[in-house]
Amino acid sequence: MDTPTSLTRELKRGTTELLILAPIEDGPRHGYDIARLIGERSDGGITCHVASLYPTLYRLEDRHLIEGRWVEKAGQRRRRYYRILPAGRKVLASQRSV
Amino acid sequence: MDWKPTVRSAFGPAVTPDDDVIEELAQHAAAAYEAACADGFSPDDAARRVTDQLSAWAADEALRTRRPARAPPVEPPPQGSSKLSGLGGDVRHALHLLRRQWGHALVVVLTLALGVGAASVLVSVAYGVLLKPMPWPDAERLVRVTETRQGSTRPQTFMTNATYLAWSERPSTIEGVAAWSAHSATLTGRGEPERLRAVEASPNLFALLGARPQIGRLFATAGGGAGDTAQVLISDGLWRRRFGARRDAVGRALKLDGAQVTIVGVLPSGFAFPDREVQAYVPFFVPPVGTNGSGGGTLSMFRAIAKLKPGASVEQAAAEATARGRTAPDPELVTIAVFGSKGPVQVSVVSLTDAITGEVRPAILVFLVAVGLLFATATANIASLQLARASGRLRGVRGGQLRRRARPARARRGRRLRGARAARRASRSGARAAVSASPVMSV
């Protein structure tokens, strides 16, 4: 796992990661939901490039900022939900204060 | 529509993305397709939009090479190995599933624990009370003897000395009958005074129960003088507590309710009659019936047990005791006072097991049935939980099938929306044309 200093450099360069951490701060969400929320909250001003969505999610997961888990709900096929981890909350808070 | 094959083909034959990645991207593709159709795009346009996204995904190296961390698969045991060789792998797989679905596992474990716990407790009680053999040899031949008078409505739990002495002379259905009576006594003379439970017992009680002292001796069967009653048999618990389990306790003196007694023996640790609370036994010699010729006199009453001879039944013993009792001296006035009736003697003989458990047996059996139903309910609840989870998965699959059937309806709705938009565009362009043609307004 990267040190916070290297993460700060990376996240300043990649605002996509910050955009993805924010929607899952309130609760676990799956990939399509994250993309939809980013668009809604920015009133369509920001469109998260779907091509970069999943690579970014996997990158955040590898850095233990988020955790992905397959969840099976009644009436649905299993979906992979992502939830923010404490390290991710710290990064989000530090980015907001920058 | 299942997007997984489309997603796989987008990556090309040379690349094999992880199955979890394929499934996740396929779900996103399906959601994006449905959203595009809902927005009014034709199915072909919606599919083209999604396919463009797939192409972008397929070009990303991170998606092509991602391998999510997973627990290693459980390999089957090698061929030719023993039947137990796969047991370790099965246990590991089970533990892995428990960790992954800990909430469900917790519910199942708690439900089973409730059922198993309640069942264990009730079965233990039932066994101890109803099924566990009594701690005496030939306990199935031990019977409780009670006496009443015909016409008496008072419940009786005692036997009189009249019937006892009459039946004791050459009985044919029993090996012997013993008398006993429990009371509380104060023990003094060694250490702190102690209130304990004591039993007065006829000397033949211990022979009927097959009990032998671990040290010392039992009471002599004949006697009745003052010296014969100044004896005591103590329990193993009292012996250890008061005398430190020393063998020289036999012969020592104690005082029970102020009367000096000598320890003649110590009973074994497993002996308990009528219960484990009794700490001391003193001899009781059944006195003869005293009558004064005018209907008065004295009767002694005490509890009694007997031991049937092999082959004898409780009915035969009761009949013999009744017949003998009716020949005994009868102080009528005392009989009326005690029994409320001066009718002829009626003796009842009941198995000692039935006498002890008779009142609680129905309640215990009801509780056993209840706990069995509770356990069955707990098991059914778990089975229902499993079925609900399985049917939820099945509905998810069927829901996908239903969504695929509903796609033509959404396509029709999309065409209606496109038509409405075209109409609005046409009306706006018509309005602009009208305005631009007007010399008054401009846009």
Coordinates of C-alpha atoms in Angstrom, one line a residue:
Chain A
M1 CA 0.0 0.0 0.0
D2 CA 1.3 3.4 -1.1
T3 CA 2.3 6.0 1.6
P4 CA -0.1 9.0 1.9
T5 CA 2.5 11.3 0.3
S6 CA 2.6 9.3 -2.9
L7 CA -1.2 9.0 -2.8
T8 CA -1.5 12.7 -2.6
R9 CA 0.5 13.2 -5.8
E10 CA -1.5 10.5 -7.5
L11 CA -4.9 11.8 -6.5
K12 CA -4.0 15.4 -7.4
R13 CA -3.2 14.1 -10.9
G14 CA -6.2 11.8 -11.0
T15 CA -9.4 13.5 -9.9
T16 CA -11.3 10.5 -11.2
E17 CA -10.3 8.6 -8.1
L18 CA -11.6 11.4 -5.9
L19 CA -14.9 11.5 -7.9
I20 CA -15.3 7.7 -7.3
L21 CA -14.6 7.8 -3.6
A22 CA -17.2 10.5 -2.9
P23 CA -20.3 8.6 -4.0
I24 CA -19.4 5.5 -2.0
E25 CA -18.7 7.5 1.2
D26 CA -22.3 7.2 2.2
G27 CA -22.6 3.5 1.5
P28 CA -21.7 0.6 -0.7
R29 CA -22.5 1.0 -4.4
H30 CA -21.8 -1.0 -7.6
G31 CA -20.0 0.3 -10.6
Y32 CA -22.9 1.5 -12.8
D33 CA -24.5 3.2 -9.8
I34 CA -21.2 5.1 -9.1
A35 CA -21.0 6.3 -12.7
R36 CA -24.7 7.4 -12.6
L37 CA -24.3 9.3 -9.3
I38 CA -21.2 11.1 -10.5
G39 CA -23.3 12.3 -13.5
E40 CA -26.3 13.2 -11.3
R41 CA -24.4 15.1 -8.6
S42 CA -22.6 17.2 -11.2
D43 CA -26.0 17.8 -13.0
G44 CA -24.4 16.2 -16.0
G45 CA -21.5 18.6 -16.0
I46 CA -19.1 15.8 -15.3
T47 CA -19.3 12.5 -17.2
C48 CA -17.2 9.8 -15.7
H49 CA -15.6 8.1 -18.6
V50 CA -16.8 4.5 -18.2
A51 CA -13.6 3.3 -19.7
S52 CA -11.7 4.6 -16.8
L53 CA -14.2 3.7 -14.1
Y54 CA -13.4 0.1 -13.5
P55 CA -9.6 0.5 -13.8
T56 CA -9.8 3.2 -11.2
L57 CA -12.0 1.1 -9.0
Y58 CA -9.6 -1.8 -9.2
R59 CA -6.7 0.5 -8.5
L60 CA -8.3 1.9 -5.4
E61 CA -9.1 -1.6 -4.3
D62 CA -5.5 -2.7 -4.7
R63 CA -4.5 0.3 -2.5
H64 CA -7.0 -0.8 0.1
L65 CA -8.9 2.5 -0.1
I66 CA -12.1 0.6 -1.0
E67 CA -13.2 -2.9 -0.8
G68 CA -15.2 -4.8 -3.4
R69 CA -17.6 -7.6 -2.4
W70 CA -20.0 -9.7 -4.4
V71 CA -23.5 -9.3 -2.8
E72 CA -26.5 -11.3 -3.6
K73 CA -29.9 -9.7 -2.9
A74 CA -33.3 -11.2 -3.2
G75 CA -34.6 -11.0 -6.8
Q76 CA -31.3 -9.9 -8.3
R77 CA -28.2 -11.5 -9.6
R78 CA -25.1 -11.0 -7.6
R79 CA -23.5 -7.6 -8.0
R80 CA -20.1 -6.3 -6.9
Y81 CA -20.5 -3.5 -4.4
Y82 CA -17.7 -1.2 -3.4
R83 CA -17.4 0.3 0.0
I84 CA -15.0 2.9 1.3
L85 CA -12.4 1.8 3.8
P86 CA -11.0 3.9 6.7
A87 CA -7.9 4.6 4.6
G88 CA -10.1 5.8 1.8
R89 CA -12.0 8.1 4.1
K90 CA -8.8 9.6 5.3
V91 CA -7.6 10.3 1.8
L92 CA -11.0 11.8 0.9
A93 CA -10.9 14.1 3.9
S94 CA -7.3 15.1 3.2
Q95 CA -8.2 15.9 -0.5
R96 CA -11.1 18.0 0.6
S97 CA -9.0 20.0 2.9
V98 CA -6.3 20.6 0.2
Chain B
M1 CA -29.6 -10.4 -23.2
D2 CA -26.5 -11.9 -21.7
W3 CA -23.6 -9.5 -22.3
K4 CA -20.9 -11.8 -21.1
P5 CA -20.1 -13.4 -24.5
T6 CA -20.1 -9.9 -26.0
V7 CA -17.7 -8.7 -23.4
R8 CA -15.4 -11.7 -23.8
S9 CA -15.4 -11.3 -27.6
A10 CA -14.5 -7.6 -27.2
F11 CA -11.3 -8.6 -25.5
G12 CA -10.4 -10.9 -28.3
P13 CA -9.4 -14.5 -28.4
A14 CA -5.8 -13.9 -27.2
V15 CA -6.9 -12.4 -23.9
T16 CA -8.6 -14.2 -21.1
P17 CA -9.9 -11.7 -18.6
D18 CA -10.9 -12.9 -15.1
D19 CA -14.4 -14.2 -14.8
D20 CA -15.3 -11.7 -12.1
V21 CA -14.2 -8.9 -14.3
I22 CA -16.2 -10.2 -17.2
E23 CA -19.3 -10.5 -15.0
E24 CA -19.0 -7.0 -13.6
L25 CA -18.5 -5.4 -17.0
A26 CA -21.4 -7.5 -18.4
Q27 CA -23.7 -6.2 -15.7
H28 CA -22.6 -2.6 -16.4
A29 CA -23.2 -3.2 -20.1
A30 CA -26.7 -4.6 -19.4
A31 CA -27.6 -1.6 -17.2
A32 CA -26.2 0.9 -19.7
Y33 CA -28.2 -0.9 -22.5
E34 CA -31.4 -0.7 -20.6
A35 CA -30.8 2.9 -19.7
A36 CA -30.2 3.8 -23.3
C37 CA -33.4 2.0 -24.4
A38 CA -35.3 3.8 -21.7
D39 CA -33.9 7.1 -23.0
G40 CA -35.5 6.4 -26.4
F41 CA -32.6 4.9 -28.3
S42 CA -33.4 2.0 -30.6
P43 CA -32.1 -1.4 -29.5
D44 CA -29.5 -1.2 -32.2
D45 CA -28.4 2.2 -31.2
A46 CA -28.3 1.3 -27.6
A47 CA -26.3 -1.8 -28.4
R48 CA -23.9 0.2 -30.5
R49 CA -23.3 2.6 -27.6
V50 CA -22.6 -0.2 -25.2
T51 CA -20.3 -1.9 -27.8
D52 CA -18.3 1.3 -28.0
Q53 CA -17.8 1.2 -24.3
L54 CA -16.7 -2.4 -24.5
S55 CA -14.1 -1.5 -27.0
A56 CA -12.7 1.1 -24.7
W57 CA -12.6 -1.4 -21.8
A58 CA -11.0 -4.1 -23.9
A59 CA -8.1 -1.7 -24.7
D60 CA -7.4 -1.1 -21.0
E61 CA -4.5 -3.2 -19.8
A62 CA -5.7 -3.1 -16.2
L63 CA -8.9 -4.9 -17.1
R64 CA -7.2 -7.3 -19.4
T65 CA -4.8 -8.5 -16.8
R66 CA -6.7 -8.1 -13.5
R67 CA -6.8 -11.1 -11.3
P68 CA -8.9 -10.5 -8.2
A69 CA -7.6 -12.1 -5.0
R70 CA -9.5 -15.3 -4.3
A71 CA -9.1 -18.1 -1.9
P72 CA -7.4 -21.0 -3.7
P73 CA -9.8 -23.7 -5.0
V74 CA -10.2 -26.8 -2.9
E75 CA -8.6 -29.6 -4.7
P76 CA -10.2 -33.0 -4.6
P77 CA -8.3 -35.7 -2.9
P78 CA -5.9 -37.7 -5.1
Q79 CA -7.1 -41.0 -6.5
G80 CA -6.5 -44.0 -4.4
S81 CA -6.4 -42.1 -1.2
S82 CA -8.5 -43.0 1.9
K83 CA -12.0 -41.8 2.3
L84 CA -11.0 -39.4 5.0
S85 CA -8.3 -37.7 2.9
G86 CA -10.7 -35.1 1.5
L87 CA -12.1 -34.3 4.9
G88 CA -9.6 -31.6 5.7
G89 CA -10.3 -29.9 2.4
D90 CA -14.1 -30.1 3.0
V91 CA -13.6 -28.5 6.4
R92 CA -11.5 -25.7 5.0
H93 CA -14.0 -25.0 2.3
A94 CA -16.8 -25.0 4.9
L95 CA -14.9 -22.6 7.1
H96 CA -14.3 -20.3 4.1
L97 CA -18.0 -20.2 3.3
L98 CA -18.8 -19.5 6.9
R99 CA -16.4 -16.5 6.9
R100 CA -17.9 -15.2 3.7
Q101 CA -21.5 -15.5 4.8
W102 CA -21.0 -14.9 8.5
G103 CA -24.4 -13.2 9.0
H104 CA -26.3 -16.1 7.6
A105 CA -24.1 -18.5 9.5
L106 CA -24.7 -16.7 12.7
V107 CA -28.4 -16.9 12.3
V108 CA -28.2 -20.6 11.6
V109 CA -25.9 -21.3 14.5
L110 CA -28.0 -19.4 17.0
T111 CA -31.2 -21.1 15.8
L112 CA -29.6 -24.5 16.1
A113 CA -28.0 -23.7 19.4
L114 CA -31.5 -22.7 20.8
G115 CA -33.0 -26.0 19.6
V116 CA -30.1 -28.2 20.7
G117 CA -29.7 -26.5 24.0
A118 CA -33.4 -26.8 25.0
A119 CA -33.5 -30.3 23.7
S120 CA -30.4 -31.3 25.7
V121 CA -31.7 -29.8 28.9
L122 CA -35.1 -31.5 28.7
V123 CA -33.7 -34.8 27.6
S124 CA -31.2 -34.7 30.5
V125 CA -34.0 -34.0 32.9
A126 CA -36.2 -36.7 31.5
Y127 CA -33.4 -39.2 31.6
G128 CA -32.5 -38.3 35.2
V129 CA -36.0 -38.5 36.4
L130 CA -37.7 -41.1 34.2
L131 CA -35.2 -43.4 32.7
K132 CA -32.1 -43.4 34.8
P133 CA -32.0 -46.6 36.9
M134 CA -32.3 -46.2 40.7
P135 CA -29.0 -46.6 42.5
W136 CA -30.1 -49.7 44.3
P137 CA -29.8 -53.4 43.3
D138 CA -33.1 -54.9 42.0
A139 CA -34.7 -51.4 42.3
E140 CA -37.5 -52.6 40.0
R141 CA -38.8 -54.8 42.9
L142 CA -38.8 -52.0 45.4
V143 CA -42.3 -50.7 46.2
R144 CA -43.9 -48.0 48.3
V145 CA -46.6 -49.1 50.7
T146 CA -49.4 -46.9 51.9
E147 CA -52.4 -47.6 54.0
T148 CA -55.9 -46.2 54.3
R149 CA -59.4 -47.3 55.3
Q150 CA -62.2 -48.0 53.0
G151 CA -64.4 -44.9 52.9
S152 CA -61.6 -42.6 53.7
T153 CA -61.2 -39.6 51.5
R154 CA -58.0 -38.3 52.9
P155 CA -54.8 -38.9 50.9
Q156 CA -52.5 -41.2 52.8
T157 CA -48.7 -41.6 52.4
F158 CA -48.1 -43.6 55.6
M159 CA -48.4 -47.1 57.0
T160 CA -49.4 -48.0 60.5
N161 CA -47.5 -50.2 62.9
A162 CA -50.5 -52.5 63.1
T163 CA -50.4 -53.5 59.5
Y164 CA -46.6 -53.3 59.3
L165 CA -46.1 -55.8 62.1
A166 CA -48.9 -58.1 60.9
W167 CA -47.5 -58.2 57.4
S168 CA -43.9 -58.6 58.5
E169 CA -44.6 -62.0 60.0
R170 CA -43.9 -64.6 57.3
P171 CA -44.9 -62.6 54.2
S172 CA -45.2 -64.6 51.0
T173 CA -45.1 -61.8 48.4
I174 CA -42.3 -59.6 49.8
E175 CA -38.8 -60.2 51.1
G176 CA -39.4 -57.6 53.8
V177 CA -40.9 -54.3 54.6
A178 CA -39.0 -51.4 56.2
A179 CA -40.1 -48.3 58.0
W180 CA -38.6 -44.8 57.8
S181 CA -39.4 -41.2 58.7
A182 CA -37.4 -38.1 57.9
H183 CA -37.0 -35.1 60.1
S184 CA -34.6 -32.2 60.8
A185 CA -32.1 -32.5 63.7
T186 CA -29.4 -30.4 65.2
L187 CA -26.0 -32.0 65.3
T188 CA -23.6 -30.9 68.0
G189 CA -20.7 -32.3 69.8
R190 CA -17.9 -31.8 67.3
G191 CA -17.3 -28.6 65.5
E192 CA -20.0 -26.0 64.9
P193 CA -23.6 -27.0 65.6
E194 CA -25.3 -27.9 62.4
R195 CA -28.9 -28.3 61.3
L196 CA -29.2 -31.4 59.1
R197 CA -31.7 -33.8 57.6
A198 CA -31.9 -37.1 59.4
V199 CA -33.9 -40.3 58.9
E200 CA -35.2 -42.8 61.5
A201 CA -35.1 -46.1 59.8
S202 CA -35.9 -49.7 60.7
P203 CA -32.6 -51.7 60.7
N204 CA -33.7 -53.8 57.7
L205 CA -34.0 -50.8 55.4
F206 CA -30.4 -51.0 54.3
A207 CA -30.7 -54.7 53.6
L208 CA -33.7 -54.1 51.4
L209 CA -31.8 -51.4 49.5
G210 CA -28.7 -53.5 49.3
A211 CA -26.5 -50.9 51.0
R212 CA -23.3 -51.7 52.8
P213 CA -21.3 -49.3 54.9
Q214 CA -17.9 -48.3 53.6
I215 CA -16.5 -48.5 57.1
G216 CA -18.1 -49.8 60.3
R217 CA -21.3 -51.7 60.3
L218 CA -25.1 -51.4 59.9
F219 CA -27.7 -51.4 62.7
A220 CA -28.4 -54.7 64.3
T221 CA -31.7 -56.0 63.1
A222 CA -33.0 -57.0 66.6
G223 CA -33.2 -54.7 69.5
G224 CA -35.2 -51.7 70.6
G225 CA -33.6 -51.0 73.8
A226 CA -32.2 -47.6 74.8
G227 CA -28.7 -48.7 73.9
D228 CA -29.8 -50.0 70.5
T229 CA -31.2 -46.6 69.5
A230 CA -28.1 -44.6 70.5
Q231 CA -26.5 -45.4 67.2
V232 CA -26.1 -43.4 64.1
L233 CA -25.0 -44.1 60.5
I234 CA -23.6 -41.0 58.8
S235 CA -23.4 -40.1 55.2
D236 CA -20.1 -39.9 53.3
G237 CA -20.5 -36.2 53.0
L238 CA -20.9 -35.7 56.7
W239 CA -17.9 -38.0 57.4
R240 CA -15.6 -36.0 55.1
R241 CA -16.9 -32.6 56.3
R242 CA -16.8 -33.3 60.0
F243 CA -14.2 -36.0 60.4
G244 CA -11.8 -35.4 57.5
A245 CA -12.6 -38.9 56.1
R246 CA -10.7 -40.5 59.0
R247 CA -11.5 -44.1 59.8
D248 CA -11.4 -43.5 63.5
A249 CA -14.7 -41.6 63.1
V250 CA -16.4 -44.9 63.8
G251 CA -17.0 -45.2 67.5
R252 CA -17.0 -41.4 68.1
A253 CA -19.9 -39.8 69.9
L254 CA -22.2 -37.1 68.6
K255 CA -25.3 -35.4 69.8
L256 CA -28.5 -35.3 67.7
D257 CA -31.2 -33.1 69.2
G258 CA -29.4 -33.4 72.5
A259 CA -29.3 -37.2 72.6
Q260 CA -25.9 -38.8 72.5
V261 CA -25.4 -41.3 69.7
T262 CA -22.4 -43.3 68.6
I263 CA -21.2 -43.6 65.0
V264 CA -21.4 -47.2 64.1
G265 CA -20.7 -46.9 60.4
V266 CA -20.3 -44.6 57.4
L267 CA -22.5 -45.1 54.3
P268 CA -20.9 -45.1 50.8
S269 CA -20.8 -41.9 48.8
G270 CA -23.4 -43.1 46.2
F271 CA -26.0 -43.9 48.9
A272 CA -29.0 -41.6 49.0
F273 CA -32.3 -42.5 50.6
P274 CA -34.8 -41.0 50.3
D275 CA -32.6 -38.1 48.9
R276 CA -29.1 -36.8 48.9
E277 CA -29.9 -34.2 51.6
V278 CA -30.1 -36.9 54.4
Q279 CA -26.9 -36.9 56.4
A280 CA -27.6 -39.2 59.3
Y281 CA -29.7 -42.4 60.0
V282 CA -30.8 -43.5 63.5
P283 CA -32.5 -46.8 64.2
F284 CA -36.2 -47.0 64.5
F285 CA -37.9 -50.0 66.0
V286 CA -41.6 -50.3 65.2
P287 CA -43.5 -50.4 68.4
P288 CA -46.5 -52.7 68.9
V289 CA -50.0 -51.3 68.7
G290 CA -51.3 -50.1 72.0
T291 CA -55.0 -50.6 72.7
N292 CA -56.9 -50.0 75.9
G293 CA -59.8 -52.2 75.2
S294 CA -62.3 -49.4 74.9
G295 CA -61.5 -48.4 71.3
G296 CA -58.6 -46.1 72.3
G297 CA -54.9 -46.8 72.0
T298 CA -51.9 -45.6 70.0
L299 CA -50.9 -46.1 66.4
S300 CA -47.5 -45.3 65.0
M301 CA -47.4 -44.0 61.4
F302 CA -44.4 -43.9 59.2
R303 CA -43.4 -44.3 55.6
A304 CA -42.7 -47.8 54.4
I305 CA -41.0 -49.5 51.5
A306 CA -41.0 -53.2 50.7
K307 CA -39.1 -55.5 48.3
L308 CA -41.2 -57.9 46.2
K309 CA -40.1 -61.5 45.9
P310 CA -39.1 -62.4 42.4
G311 CA -42.2 -63.1 40.4
A312 CA -44.6 -61.3 42.8
S313 CA -46.7 -58.5 41.5
V314 CA -47.7 -55.2 43.3
E315 CA -51.4 -56.4 43.2
Q316 CA -50.5 -59.6 45.0
A317 CA -48.5 -57.7 47.6
A318 CA -51.3 -55.2 48.1
A319 CA -53.8 -58.0 48.5
E320 CA -51.7 -59.8 51.1
A321 CA -50.9 -56.7 53.0
T322 CA -54.6 -55.8 53.1
A323 CA -55.6 -59.2 54.3
R324 CA -52.9 -59.2 57.0
G325 CA -53.8 -55.6 58.1
R326 CA -57.4 -56.6 58.6
T327 CA -56.3 -59.1 61.2
A328 CA -54.2 -56.6 63.2
P329 CA -55.4 -54.9 66.4
D330 CA -57.4 -51.8 65.6
P331 CA -57.8 -48.9 68.0
E332 CA -61.0 -47.6 66.4
L333 CA -61.1 -44.2 67.8
V334 CA -57.5 -43.5 66.7
T335 CA -58.3 -45.0 63.3
I336 CA -61.3 -42.7 62.9
A337 CA -59.2 -39.7 63.9
V338 CA -56.4 -40.5 61.5
F339 CA -58.3 -41.8 58.5
G340 CA -61.7 -40.3 59.0
S341 CA -63.2 -43.7 58.5
K342 CA -63.3 -46.9 60.5
G343 CA -63.7 -49.1 57.4
P344 CA -61.5 -52.1 56.8
V345 CA -57.8 -51.7 56.1
Q346 CA -56.9 -51.0 52.5
V347 CA -53.2 -51.2 51.5
S348 CA -51.8 -49.8 48.3
V349 CA -48.5 -51.0 46.9
V350 CA -46.9 -49.0 44.1
S351 CA -43.6 -49.3 42.3
L352 CA -41.1 -47.0 44.0
T353 CA -40.1 -45.5 40.6
D354 CA -43.8 -44.7 39.9
A355 CA -44.2 -43.3 43.3
I356 CA -41.3 -40.9 42.9
T357 CA -41.9 -39.9 39.3
G358 CA -45.7 -40.3 39.1
E359 CA -46.6 -36.7 39.6
V360 CA -44.0 -35.2 37.4
R361 CA -44.0 -37.8 34.6
P362 CA -46.9 -36.2 32.6
A363 CA -45.3 -32.8 32.8
I364 CA -41.9 -34.1 31.7
L365 CA -43.4 -36.0 28.8
V366 CA -45.3 -32.8 27.7
F367 CA -42.1 -30.8 27.9
L368 CA -40.3 -33.5 25.9
V369 CA -42.8 -33.3 23.2
A370 CA -42.7 -29.5 23.3
V371 CA -39.0 -29.4 23.0
G372 CA -39.1 -31.9 20.2
L373 CA -41.5 -29.6 18.3
L374 CA -39.2 -26.7 19.1
F375 CA -36.2 -28.5 17.6
A376 CA -38.2 -29.4 14.6
T377 CA -39.4 -25.8 14.2
A378 CA -35.8 -24.6 14.5
T379 CA -34.7 -27.0 11.8
A380 CA -37.6 -26.1 9.6
N381 CA -36.7 -22.4 10.0
I382 CA -33.2 -23.0 8.9
A383 CA -34.5 -25.0 5.9
S384 CA -36.8 -22.2 5.0
L385 CA -34.0 -19.7 5.3
Q386 CA -31.9 -21.8 2.8
L387 CA -34.9 -22.2 0.5
A388 CA -35.5 -18.4 0.6
R389 CA -31.9 -17.7 -0.4
A390 CA -32.0 -20.3 -3.2
S391 CA -35.4 -18.9 -4.5
G392 CA -33.9 -15.4 -4.4
R393 CA -31.2 -16.5 -6.7
L394 CA -33.7 -18.2 -8.9
R395 CA -35.9 -15.1 -9.1
G396 CA -32.8 -13.1 -10.1
V397 CA -32.3 -15.5 -13.0
R398 CA -36.0 -15.3 -13.9
G399 CA -36.0 -11.6 -13.5
G400 CA -33.3 -11.4 -16.2
Q401 CA -35.4 -13.5 -18.4
L402 CA -38.5 -11.3 -17.8
R403 CA -36.4 -8.2 -18.5
R404 CA -35.3 -9.7 -21.8
R405 CA -39.0 -10.4 -22.7
A406 CA -40.0 -6.8 -21.7
R407 CA -37.5 -5.3 -24.1
P408 CA -39.9 -5.1 -27.1
A409 CA -42.3 -3.1 -24.9
R410 CA -39.6 -0.6 -24.0
A411 CA -38.6 -0.4 -27.7
R412 CA -42.2 0.6 -28.5
R413 CA -42.1 3.2 -25.7
G414 CA -38.8 4.5 -27.2
R415 CA -40.4 4.9 -30.6
R416 CA -43.2 6.9 -29.1
L417 CA -40.7 9.2 -27.3
R418 CA -38.7 9.7 -30.5
G419 CA -41.9 10.6 -32.3
A420 CA -42.8 13.2 -29.6
R421 CA -39.4 14.7 -29.8
A422 CA -39.6 14.9 -33.6
A423 CA -42.9 16.6 -33.3
R424 CA -41.5 19.1 -30.8
R425 CA -38.5 19.8 -33.1
A426 CA -40.9 20.3 -36.0
S427 CA -43.1 22.7 -34.1
R428 CA -40.1 24.7 -32.9
S429 CA -38.7 25.0 -36.4
G430 CA -42.1 25.9 -37.7
A431 CA -42.3 28.7 -35.1
R432 CA -38.9 30.0 -36.0
A433 CA -39.8 30.1 -39.6
A434 CA -43.0 32.0 -38.7
V435 CA -41.0 34.4 -36.5
S436 CA -38.2 35.0 -39.1
A437 CA -40.8 35.7 -41.7
S438 CA -42.4 38.3 -39.4
P439 CA -41.1 41.8 -39.9
V440 CA -41.7 42.5 -36.2
M441 CA -39.8 39.8 -34.2
S442 CA -36.3 38.3 -34.6
V443 CA -34.3 35.7 -32.8

